[in-house]
Every structure is written in structure tokens, then in C-alpha cells.
């Protein structure tokens, strides 16, 4: 029967695709577990970790400062306009601080670092893979997960929270600039409402996320680098896939963390 | 093929099968390499030559069969258990596979950065000696991007043998090089085998490479290669040839026997 002949290959193709996706999740998880376990084992590549901290932390600082500042500024512009309708412009500082610390600071910082560093990790490791440098490393007695993945994981997980703090502060400052120079708000009022609106659970929520996002950025970048196939074209593909996957995972995970933390902390 | 006692066996493949991406790459591969022997692996592109080398190094795990290195079965070993064995093997990858962010010194000294740390002076002496051996001591501070293809291959050879391995694996060491540079690389391979008594597996698709390795030996006085069988000299180059066809061994023996073989693939290969 022609219909049956048509259906069977389609089903086989779907089954193969599903199998490959499940395998990818399994490999990603195992790589993550191995990289995490390596943190407590030897050898420790301290020099590599410090280099990655410099690349990820110091290297990302300019874009984090810029995006943080203008996010805070535009947030102040937009919210003051809305709050004006209700005669509550004085709450601008509160809205800017809460939005940035709880949500926008961690997410935008993670997205910026993903765009800059997950792609960098995927292309660097991918290039090493296609030029057989990873095989050479293994041949010379080095575990690539210890030498390449764990330093990037440690560096991203430790740098992202610091970058988020900077982004939050610069963002609130951006909001202040707009409030003071454009909306003509009293500076003391802005800073007082911004400061007083922040409670432990807001800061906790905003600071727990960068650790999880840092793990996602590093692991996705390294995973796509280590699974690169097909020469230089494959490196380009891995780089794009790493940025897309890391961004989607950050936004998806953010929803579930927020839901969980709201349920736990209120 | 060289006859030897089993305790002299450096590398042994026994009925090795390997499938990569649903495609059989090695099919029932069996051979033995003994101490100080050099085996040239010939075959067309995609015949499984490079995969065979990586399997010998434990970078690929056979689906069935057994691989023994220095008398130890490595087939079921975990990655960490393979590292001490790999430290006794030197591998020269196709295109060199040098770490492009490190200088020549960093690449050659890399092996000492792991478990085999040496005092700084001794490390530098070993690195310089290895670079002198391949004639590149003056390039010690250069980056791989500043080197020519032939120089990169020579640095890769220095990096592979600086740890004084008992077995050297060469993956197409002359591929993409001009004839003169290719000749200098083959001279280095013969020199390393003759002077350091290192066993070697040399993957190539160039028949003339096998000819030079089988018919010449390194003469330290003239610092060049001399014919093994001329002027009443009969030097045993301890060289054998293995021919692979689509992952299967179609010939394993002395080079002269290969020229007498009647297999159509071998006849076509040797022209």
C-alpha cells in the first residue's frame, strides 16, 4: 500500500530525530555533571580559570554597563509616563529598582554574556575540535573537560553574579539620570523609594538567578563547541546554535525559577 | 613481517571492529607491531587509516575486538586509566594539531605541564634538545601561525617525542607538503626510529614514503639517509607494510611481498 510505505520512513525519521535529541540531552547532562565534579578534583587549572574570568568578567563589563544604564533609563522614561496618569511619578525609583533587581538585571546580563561568551566558547572549542587540538590534548594526557570546560564554568558562574550587581546599580543610576534631568524628580525621593522598596526576597531572587544562568551559558557554549561537526562551517553553525540555545534556555528557566521563588518567598 | 617474542609486542589489534556514524570504519582488523619496528599503513582516502591510529591511542573505543598497548588491554579502560599509557605514546596529527594560542616552547613543553612536571632547567633542556633534533631550536618563541606547514609538522614531531615515548604514531605526516619538505619529515621519522629505537606506525597514502622508510637508514655521521642494501651493506630497517581497504586489512607483510601480491586493490594502489 503506497500510504503505508510513505508513513513508515516518516516514522523512522521522527524516531531517529527523537533519539538524537534525547541523546543530546543525556550528553549535555553528563558533561555538566563531569564539569561540576571536576571543580572538586585535580588537576586544577587555576591559570586557565583566571584567564576566563578576565575574558568573561572584565571583557563583558563595557556591554553590561551600557545595556544596564540604558535599560534603567528607558524603564524610568516609560514607567514615569504611565505613573503620571495615576499621579504617582514619585514611585518611579521603586519600579525601576524592583524591575531591574528582580528580573531585568539578571536576565539581560545573562543574555548579553550568552551572546558574547557562549558564542566565544563554542567557536573556540569547536575550532580546537575540528583542528584536532582536543584529540592532541587527550593524547598528551589532558582531560578536555577539566582543562577547557571546568575553568569556563567556574569563571562564568562566579563572574555573572558580579556583572549582574554592576548592571543593577548602573541601571538604577540610569533611571536616576532620567528622573533627575528629564522628569525633574527630587534625587533623595528617587533613591529613598528605590532603596526602601528592595527587600531580602527581591535581592535573593535577583542574585540566585545569575548562578543558574552562568551554568547555562558556560555549559551550552562548551557543549556546542565539543559537539561541532563538519569543519569551519560546522564551527559557525555551533556558534549560532549556542547563542540561540543559551538565550532560549535562560528565558525559559527564568520563568520557572521565578514561579518557584514566588511560591517559596512570596 | 618481523618475527618477535610476544613480550616484545608494543601494539596489537585483534579482530577490531569499529562503527562511526552508522558506518563500519574498521572491519576485523588484526595486526601486531613489535619493538623498534616501523609499520607503514597504506590505503586510499577514507580507508580507516587515521581512525586506526586513534583507536591505538584509545581515542576511539572498538565496538568489538581487542587492542593491547605495551601488553595491556586498553579496550575497556576508562579515560583516566588511559592517560599513563598515552604518556608512553607520541602522536603526530594530520596538520600537526599544535595549540595555536601557545608558542613552540609551550607546545613542546605541554607534556610536562600535567603529571610529569620537571624542574624548569631540565624542562627547557629537554624541549631545546627535542627542537634541535627536528632542526627548529631557533623557532622556540614563535607562534604556530608564524610557521610554515613543514615547520608545524616538525614541531608536532618534537612535541610527540619529547616525553620519550616507546611508540610513535604518525597520521599522514607528509600530506599537503612539497616533495622536499616531505622528504625532510620522512628523514626525521627514520632518524627517530633508528637513533631512539622507537616503534612507529606511519599512516600515509604516498607509496614513496613507504619506500624510503623500508629502504633507507639514518646515518649519524653524514646526518642523512643511506640505502640499506648497497655496497655490501645489509641493514635491517625493521619495516613492514599494512594495506587497508575500506577498513579491512588486505595486506600485512614486508614491502617486497606487497609488490608480489596479486590482490587487485593492491596492484591498483602500487600502480
Coordinates of C-alpha atoms in Angstrom, one line a residue:
Chain A
X1 CA 0.0 0.0 0.0
X2 CA 1.6 3.3 -1.0
X3 CA 0.3 5.2 2.1
X4 CA 1.9 2.7 4.4
X5 CA 5.2 2.9 2.5
X6 CA 5.1 6.7 2.9
X7 CA 4.3 6.5 6.7
X8 CA 7.0 4.1 7.7
X9 CA 10.1 6.1 6.6
X10 CA 8.5 9.2 8.2
X11 CA 8.0 7.4 11.4
X12 CA 11.6 6.1 11.3
X13 CA 12.9 9.6 10.6
X14 CA 10.9 11.0 13.5
X15 CA 12.2 8.2 15.8
X16 CA 15.8 8.9 14.8
X17 CA 15.3 12.6 15.4
X18 CA 13.7 12.0 18.8
X19 CA 16.6 9.6 19.7
X20 CA 19.2 12.1 18.7
X21 CA 17.5 14.8 20.9
X22 CA 17.3 12.5 23.9
X23 CA 21.0 11.6 23.4
X24 CA 21.9 15.3 23.2
X25 CA 20.1 16.0 26.5
X26 CA 21.9 13.0 28.0
X27 CA 25.3 14.1 26.8
X28 CA 24.7 17.7 27.9
X29 CA 23.7 16.5 31.4
X30 CA 26.7 14.2 31.7
X31 CA 29.1 16.9 30.6
X32 CA 27.6 19.3 33.1
X33 CA 27.9 16.7 35.9
X34 CA 31.5 15.9 34.9
X35 CA 32.4 19.6 34.8
X36 CA 30.9 20.2 38.2
X37 CA 32.6 17.1 39.7
X38 CA 36.0 18.4 38.3
X39 CA 35.7 21.5 40.4
X40 CA 36.5 19.3 43.5
X41 CA 39.1 17.2 41.8
X42 CA 42.7 17.5 40.5
X43 CA 44.4 18.9 38.5
X44 CA 43.0 22.4 38.9
X45 CA 43.7 24.7 36.1
X46 CA 43.9 28.0 38.1
X47 CA 45.6 30.0 35.4
X48 CA 43.1 29.0 32.8
X49 CA 40.2 29.9 35.2
X50 CA 41.7 33.3 35.9
X51 CA 42.1 34.0 32.1
X52 CA 38.5 33.0 31.6
X53 CA 37.4 35.2 34.5
X54 CA 39.2 38.1 32.8
X55 CA 37.7 37.3 29.4
X56 CA 34.2 36.8 30.7
X57 CA 34.1 39.3 33.6
X58 CA 36.3 42.2 32.6
X59 CA 35.7 41.7 28.9
X60 CA 31.9 41.8 29.3
X61 CA 32.0 44.9 31.5
X62 CA 31.5 47.6 28.8
X63 CA 28.5 45.9 27.2
X64 CA 27.0 45.2 30.6
X65 CA 27.4 48.8 31.8
X66 CA 25.9 50.2 28.5
X67 CA 22.9 47.8 28.4
X68 CA 22.3 48.2 32.2
X69 CA 22.4 52.0 32.0
X70 CA 20.1 52.4 29.0
X71 CA 17.7 49.7 30.3
X72 CA 17.3 51.6 33.6
X73 CA 17.0 54.9 31.7
X74 CA 14.3 53.7 29.3
X75 CA 12.5 52.0 32.1
X76 CA 12.3 55.3 34.1
X77 CA 11.0 57.1 31.0
X78 CA 8.3 54.5 30.3
X79 CA 7.1 53.9 33.8
X80 CA 7.1 57.6 34.7
X81 CA 4.8 58.2 31.8
X82 CA 2.4 55.5 33.0
X83 CA 2.7 56.5 36.6
X84 CA 1.9 60.1 35.7
X85 CA -1.6 59.0 34.6
X86 CA -2.2 57.9 38.2
X87 CA -0.3 60.9 39.7
X88 CA 2.3 58.5 41.2
X89 CA 5.5 59.7 39.5
X90 CA 7.3 59.5 42.8
X91 CA 7.2 55.7 42.6
X92 CA 9.5 55.7 39.6
X93 CA 12.6 54.8 41.6
X94 CA 10.7 51.9 43.2
X95 CA 9.5 50.5 39.9
X96 CA 13.0 50.8 38.3
X97 CA 14.8 49.3 41.2
X98 CA 12.4 46.3 41.6
X99 CA 12.2 45.6 37.9
X100 CA 16.0 45.7 37.5
X101 CA 17.0 43.8 40.6
X102 CA 14.4 41.1 40.4
X103 CA 14.2 40.5 36.7
X104 CA 15.8 42.7 34.0
X105 CA 19.3 42.9 35.6
X106 CA 19.9 39.1 35.8
X107 CA 18.2 38.2 32.5
X108 CA 19.6 41.0 30.3
X109 CA 23.1 40.5 31.8
X110 CA 22.9 36.7 31.2
X111 CA 21.6 37.3 27.6
X112 CA 24.5 39.7 26.9
X113 CA 27.1 37.3 28.3
X114 CA 25.5 34.5 26.4
X115 CA 25.7 36.5 23.1
X116 CA 29.3 37.4 23.8
X117 CA 30.7 34.3 25.6
X118 CA 28.6 31.3 24.8
X119 CA 29.4 32.0 21.2
X120 CA 33.1 32.6 22.0
X121 CA 33.3 29.3 23.9
X122 CA 31.5 27.3 21.1
X123 CA 33.7 28.8 18.4
X124 CA 37.0 28.4 20.3
X125 CA 36.3 24.9 21.4
X126 CA 34.8 24.0 18.1
X127 CA 37.8 25.3 16.2
X128 CA 40.1 23.3 18.5
X129 CA 38.0 20.2 17.9
X130 CA 38.0 20.4 14.1
X131 CA 41.8 21.1 14.0
X132 CA 42.3 18.0 16.2
X133 CA 43.7 20.1 19.1
X134 CA 41.2 18.4 21.5
X135 CA 42.5 15.0 20.4
X136 CA 46.0 16.2 20.8
X137 CA 45.2 17.3 24.3
X138 CA 43.8 13.9 25.1
X139 CA 46.8 12.2 23.5
X140 CA 49.1 14.3 25.8
X141 CA 47.2 13.2 28.9
X142 CA 44.8 16.1 29.5
X143 CA 41.1 15.7 30.1
X144 CA 39.5 18.4 27.9
X145 CA 36.5 18.6 30.4
X146 CA 39.0 19.6 33.1
X147 CA 41.2 21.9 31.0
X148 CA 38.5 23.6 28.9
X149 CA 35.0 23.2 30.4
X150 CA 35.5 23.5 34.2
X151 CA 37.5 26.7 34.0
X152 CA 34.9 28.3 31.8
X153 CA 32.1 27.0 34.1
X154 CA 33.8 28.3 37.3
X155 CA 34.6 31.7 35.6
X156 CA 31.1 32.2 34.2
X157 CA 29.3 31.2 37.4
X158 CA 31.5 33.4 39.5
X159 CA 31.5 36.4 37.2
X160 CA 27.8 36.6 36.2
X161 CA 26.6 37.5 39.7
X162 CA 29.2 40.3 39.9
X163 CA 28.3 41.6 36.5
X164 CA 24.6 41.5 37.5
X165 CA 25.3 43.6 40.6
X166 CA 27.1 46.1 38.4
X167 CA 24.3 46.0 35.9
X168 CA 21.6 46.5 38.6
X169 CA 23.5 49.5 40.1
X170 CA 24.2 51.1 36.7
X171 CA 20.6 50.6 35.7
X172 CA 19.2 52.2 38.8
X173 CA 21.7 55.1 38.2
X174 CA 20.4 55.3 34.6
X175 CA 16.9 55.6 35.9
X176 CA 18.0 58.3 38.3
X177 CA 19.6 60.3 35.4
X178 CA 16.3 60.3 33.6
X179 CA 14.3 61.1 36.7
X180 CA 16.5 63.9 37.7
X181 CA 17.3 65.5 34.3
X182 CA 14.1 64.8 32.3
X183 CA 11.3 64.1 34.8
X184 CA 12.8 66.6 37.3
X185 CA 12.3 64.4 40.3
X186 CA 13.8 65.1 43.7
X187 CA 17.0 62.9 43.8
X188 CA 16.5 62.0 47.5
X189 CA 13.0 60.8 46.8
X190 CA 14.2 58.7 43.9
X191 CA 17.0 57.0 45.8
X192 CA 14.9 56.6 49.0
X193 CA 11.9 54.9 47.2
X194 CA 14.4 52.8 45.2
X195 CA 16.3 51.7 48.3
X196 CA 13.3 51.1 50.6
X197 CA 11.3 49.1 48.0
X198 CA 14.0 46.4 47.9
X199 CA 13.6 43.6 50.4
X200 CA 15.6 40.5 51.1
X201 CA 13.5 38.3 48.8
X202 CA 13.9 40.7 45.9
X203 CA 17.7 40.7 46.2
X204 CA 17.8 37.0 46.9
X205 CA 15.7 36.3 43.8
X206 CA 17.9 38.6 41.7
X207 CA 21.1 37.1 43.0
X208 CA 20.2 33.4 42.7
X209 CA 19.4 33.6 39.0
X210 CA 22.8 34.6 37.8
X211 CA 24.4 31.5 39.3
X212 CA 21.9 29.3 37.3
X213 CA 22.2 31.4 34.1
X214 CA 26.0 31.3 34.4
X215 CA 25.9 27.5 34.5
X216 CA 23.6 27.5 31.4
X217 CA 25.8 30.0 29.4
X218 CA 29.0 28.0 30.1
X219 CA 27.6 24.6 29.6
X220 CA 25.7 25.4 26.4
X221 CA 28.8 27.2 24.9
X222 CA 31.1 24.3 25.8
X223 CA 28.6 21.6 24.7
X224 CA 28.1 23.0 21.3
X225 CA 31.8 23.5 20.9
X226 CA 32.6 19.9 21.8
X227 CA 29.9 18.6 19.5
X228 CA 30.9 20.6 16.4
X229 CA 30.8 18.6 13.2
X230 CA 31.9 19.5 9.7
X231 CA 34.9 21.8 9.6
X232 CA 34.8 25.6 9.7
X233 CA 31.2 25.6 8.5
X234 CA 30.3 23.5 11.5
X235 CA 32.1 25.9 13.8
X236 CA 29.9 28.7 12.5
X237 CA 26.8 26.6 13.0
X238 CA 27.8 25.6 16.6
X239 CA 28.3 29.3 17.4
X240 CA 24.9 30.3 16.3
X241 CA 23.2 27.3 17.9
X242 CA 25.0 28.1 21.2
X243 CA 23.7 31.6 21.4
X244 CA 20.2 30.7 20.4
X245 CA 20.0 27.7 22.8
X246 CA 21.6 29.6 25.7
X247 CA 19.2 32.6 25.2
X248 CA 16.1 30.4 25.0
X249 CA 17.2 28.3 28.0
X250 CA 17.8 31.5 30.0
X251 CA 14.3 32.9 29.3
X252 CA 12.6 29.5 29.8
X253 CA 14.5 28.8 33.0
X254 CA 13.8 32.3 34.3
X255 CA 10.1 31.7 34.2
X256 CA 10.3 28.5 36.2
X257 CA 12.8 29.9 38.8
X258 CA 10.6 33.0 39.2
X259 CA 7.5 30.8 39.7
X260 CA 9.3 28.7 42.2
X261 CA 10.8 31.6 44.1
X262 CA 7.4 33.4 44.2
X263 CA 5.8 30.3 45.6
X264 CA 8.6 29.9 48.2
X265 CA 9.3 33.5 49.2
X266 CA 6.1 35.3 48.2
Chain B
X1 CA 57.0 -9.2 8.8
X2 CA 59.3 -9.1 11.8
X3 CA 59.1 -12.2 13.9
X4 CA 59.4 -11.4 17.7
X5 CA 58.7 -12.8 21.1
X6 CA 55.3 -11.9 22.5
X7 CA 56.9 -9.8 25.2
X8 CA 58.4 -7.5 22.5
X9 CA 54.9 -6.7 21.2
X10 CA 54.2 -3.0 21.5
X11 CA 50.8 -2.8 19.9
X12 CA 48.3 -5.5 19.0
X13 CA 45.0 -5.3 17.3
X14 CA 42.8 -8.5 17.5
X15 CA 39.7 -8.6 15.3
X16 CA 38.8 -5.0 15.9
X17 CA 35.5 -3.7 14.6
X18 CA 34.5 0.0 14.8
X19 CA 31.4 1.7 13.6
X20 CA 31.2 5.5 13.4
X21 CA 28.0 7.4 12.4
X22 CA 26.4 4.0 11.4
X23 CA 29.2 3.3 9.0
X24 CA 31.8 0.5 9.6
X25 CA 35.2 2.1 9.7
X26 CA 37.4 -0.8 10.9
X27 CA 36.4 -4.3 10.0
X28 CA 38.1 -7.3 11.6
X29 CA 41.5 -5.5 11.8
X30 CA 44.3 -7.6 13.3
X31 CA 48.0 -6.9 13.3
X32 CA 51.0 -6.7 15.6
X33 CA 53.8 -4.2 16.0
X34 CA 56.9 -5.2 17.8
X35 CA 59.7 -3.2 19.5
X36 CA 61.7 -1.0 17.1
X37 CA 59.5 -2.0 14.2
X38 CA 58.0 0.6 11.8
X39 CA 54.8 -0.3 10.1
X40 CA 53.7 1.8 7.2
X41 CA 49.9 1.9 6.8
X42 CA 48.8 2.5 3.3
X43 CA 45.4 3.0 1.9
X44 CA 43.2 5.3 -0.1
X45 CA 41.3 8.2 1.5
X46 CA 38.5 7.1 3.9
X47 CA 40.0 3.6 4.3
X48 CA 40.2 4.0 8.1
X49 CA 43.9 4.7 8.5
X50 CA 43.5 7.7 10.8
X51 CA 40.8 6.0 12.8
X52 CA 43.1 3.0 13.3
X53 CA 45.8 5.3 14.8
X54 CA 43.2 7.0 17.1
X55 CA 42.0 3.6 18.2
X56 CA 45.5 2.6 19.0
X57 CA 45.7 5.7 21.2
X58 CA 42.3 4.9 22.9
X59 CA 40.7 8.0 21.4
X60 CA 38.1 5.6 19.8
X61 CA 36.8 2.5 21.6
X62 CA 36.3 -0.6 19.4
X63 CA 32.8 -2.0 19.2
X64 CA 34.3 -5.4 19.3
X65 CA 37.7 -7.0 19.3
X66 CA 40.8 -6.1 21.4
X67 CA 43.5 -3.5 21.4
X68 CA 46.6 -4.1 23.6
X69 CA 49.3 -1.5 24.1
X70 CA 52.5 -2.5 25.8
X71 CA 50.8 -5.8 26.7
X72 CA 47.9 -4.1 28.4
X73 CA 44.4 -4.5 27.0
X74 CA 43.1 -0.9 26.7
X75 CA 39.7 -1.8 25.2
X76 CA 37.7 -1.4 28.4
X77 CA 39.8 1.2 30.2
X78 CA 38.3 4.4 31.4
X79 CA 39.7 7.7 30.0
X80 CA 41.7 8.4 33.3
X81 CA 43.2 4.9 33.1
X82 CA 44.4 5.6 29.6
X83 CA 46.5 8.7 30.4
X84 CA 49.5 6.8 31.8
X85 CA 49.5 4.6 28.7
X86 CA 49.2 7.6 26.4
X87 CA 52.2 9.2 28.1
X88 CA 54.3 6.4 26.6
X89 CA 52.9 7.1 23.1
X90 CA 53.7 10.0 20.8
X91 CA 51.2 11.1 18.2
X92 CA 51.7 13.4 15.3
X93 CA 48.4 14.5 14.0
X94 CA 47.4 15.4 10.4
X95 CA 48.2 19.1 10.0
X96 CA 50.2 19.0 13.3
X97 CA 47.3 20.0 15.7
X98 CA 49.5 22.4 17.5
X99 CA 47.9 24.6 20.2
X100 CA 47.6 27.8 18.4
X101 CA 47.5 30.0 21.5
X102 CA 50.8 28.7 22.7
X103 CA 54.4 29.3 21.4
X104 CA 56.5 26.5 20.0
X105 CA 58.1 26.2 23.5
X106 CA 54.6 25.9 25.1
X107 CA 53.5 23.3 22.7
X108 CA 56.6 21.1 23.1
X109 CA 56.7 21.6 26.9
X110 CA 52.9 20.9 27.2
X111 CA 53.5 17.3 28.2
X112 CA 55.4 18.4 31.3
X113 CA 52.5 20.7 32.4
X114 CA 50.4 17.7 33.6
X115 CA 51.6 15.0 35.9
X116 CA 55.2 14.9 34.7
X117 CA 56.4 18.2 36.0
X118 CA 60.2 18.7 35.8
X119 CA 62.5 21.4 37.2
X120 CA 62.4 24.4 34.9
X121 CA 66.0 24.0 33.7
X122 CA 65.6 20.3 32.9
X123 CA 62.3 21.0 31.1
X124 CA 63.9 23.7 29.0
X125 CA 66.9 21.4 28.2
X126 CA 64.5 18.6 27.1
X127 CA 62.5 21.0 25.0
X128 CA 65.6 22.5 23.3
X129 CA 67.0 19.0 22.7
X130 CA 63.7 17.9 21.0
X131 CA 63.7 21.1 18.9
X132 CA 67.3 20.7 17.9
X133 CA 66.5 17.1 16.8
X134 CA 64.0 18.5 14.4
X135 CA 66.2 21.5 13.5
X136 CA 63.9 24.2 14.9
X137 CA 65.6 25.5 18.0
X138 CA 65.6 29.0 16.6
X139 CA 61.8 29.0 16.4
X140 CA 61.3 28.3 20.1
X141 CA 59.5 31.6 20.8
X142 CA 57.3 31.6 17.7
X143 CA 53.6 31.0 17.5
X144 CA 52.3 28.2 15.2
X145 CA 50.7 30.8 12.9
X146 CA 54.2 32.1 12.2
X147 CA 55.4 28.7 11.0
X148 CA 55.2 27.0 7.6
X149 CA 53.3 23.7 7.1
X150 CA 56.6 21.7 7.2
X151 CA 57.8 23.5 10.3
X152 CA 54.5 22.9 12.1
X153 CA 54.8 19.2 11.3
X154 CA 58.4 19.2 12.7
X155 CA 57.2 20.9 15.9
X156 CA 54.5 18.3 16.2
X157 CA 57.1 15.6 15.9
X158 CA 59.2 17.3 18.6
X159 CA 56.1 17.6 20.9
X160 CA 55.2 13.9 20.3
X161 CA 58.7 12.5 21.2
X162 CA 59.8 15.0 23.9
X163 CA 58.3 12.7 26.5
X164 CA 60.5 9.9 25.3
X165 CA 57.7 7.6 24.1
X166 CA 58.2 3.9 23.2
X167 CA 55.7 4.2 20.3
X168 CA 55.2 6.9 17.8
X169 CA 52.0 7.3 15.7
X170 CA 52.2 9.5 12.6
X171 CA 49.0 10.5 10.9
X172 CA 49.8 11.4 7.2
X173 CA 52.9 13.4 8.2
X174 CA 53.7 14.3 4.6
X175 CA 50.2 15.2 3.4
X176 CA 50.0 18.5 1.7
X177 CA 53.7 19.2 1.8
X178 CA 56.1 19.9 -1.1
X179 CA 58.4 16.9 -2.0
X180 CA 61.5 18.4 -0.4
X181 CA 59.7 19.1 2.9
X182 CA 58.0 15.7 2.8
X183 CA 61.4 14.1 2.4
X184 CA 62.8 16.0 5.4
X185 CA 59.8 14.8 7.5
X186 CA 60.4 11.1 6.4
X187 CA 64.1 11.6 7.2
X188 CA 63.1 12.6 10.7
X189 CA 60.8 9.6 11.1
X190 CA 63.6 7.2 10.0
X191 CA 66.1 9.1 12.3
X192 CA 63.8 8.8 15.3
X193 CA 63.3 5.1 14.7
X194 CA 67.0 4.3 14.2
X195 CA 68.5 6.5 16.8
X196 CA 65.9 6.3 19.6
X197 CA 64.8 2.7 18.9
X198 CA 61.2 3.9 18.9
X199 CA 58.4 1.7 17.3
X200 CA 56.3 3.6 14.8
X201 CA 53.0 3.4 12.9
X202 CA 53.1 5.7 9.9
X203 CA 49.9 6.4 8.1
X204 CA 50.3 7.6 4.5
X205 CA 48.8 7.4 1.1
X206 CA 52.1 8.0 -0.6
X207 CA 53.8 4.8 -1.7
X208 CA 57.2 6.6 -1.9
X209 CA 57.1 7.3 1.8
X210 CA 56.9 3.5 2.5
X211 CA 59.8 3.0 0.0
X212 CA 62.1 5.4 1.8
X213 CA 61.3 4.1 5.3
X214 CA 61.8 0.5 4.1
X215 CA 65.0 1.0 2.0
X216 CA 67.0 3.6 3.9
X217 CA 68.5 4.0 7.3
X218 CA 69.8 7.1 9.2
X219 CA 73.5 7.6 9.2
X220 CA 74.5 9.9 12.1
X221 CA 77.9 10.7 10.6
X222 CA 76.6 12.1 7.3
X223 CA 73.4 13.2 9.1
X224 CA 71.3 11.8 6.2
X225 CA 69.7 8.7 4.9
X226 CA 71.8 5.9 3.2
X227 CA 70.5 2.9 1.2
X228 CA 70.0 -0.1 3.5
X229 CA 71.1 -2.6 0.8
X230 CA 74.0 -1.4 -1.2
X231 CA 77.8 -1.6 -1.2
X232 CA 77.7 -4.9 0.5
X233 CA 75.6 -3.4 3.4
X234 CA 72.5 -5.2 4.6
X235 CA 70.8 -3.1 7.2
X236 CA 67.6 -4.4 8.7
X237 CA 65.2 -1.4 8.6
X238 CA 62.6 -3.4 10.5
X239 CA 59.9 -2.0 8.3
X240 CA 56.6 -3.7 7.3
X241 CA 53.6 -2.5 5.3
X242 CA 49.9 -2.9 6.1
X243 CA 47.3 -2.0 3.4
X244 CA 43.8 -1.0 4.4
X245 CA 40.8 -1.1 2.1
X246 CA 37.5 0.2 3.4
X247 CA 38.5 -0.6 6.9
X248 CA 39.8 -4.1 6.2
X249 CA 43.4 -5.3 6.2
X250 CA 44.2 -6.6 2.7
X251 CA 47.9 -7.0 3.2
X252 CA 50.3 -7.1 6.1
X253 CA 53.9 -8.0 5.5
X254 CA 57.2 -6.9 4.0
X255 CA 57.2 -4.2 1.3
X256 CA 58.8 -6.6 -1.3
X257 CA 56.0 -9.1 -0.7
X258 CA 53.5 -6.3 -1.3
X259 CA 54.9 -5.8 -4.8
X260 CA 54.3 -9.5 -5.5
X261 CA 50.8 -9.6 -4.1
X262 CA 48.0 -10.4 -6.6
X263 CA 45.2 -8.6 -4.9
X264 CA 43.6 -6.3 -7.5
X265 CA 43.3 -3.4 -5.0
X266 CA 47.0 -3.6 -4.0
X267 CA 48.0 -3.9 -7.7
X268 CA 45.9 -0.8 -8.5
X269 CA 47.4 1.0 -5.4
X270 CA 51.0 0.3 -6.3
X271 CA 50.3 1.2 -10.0

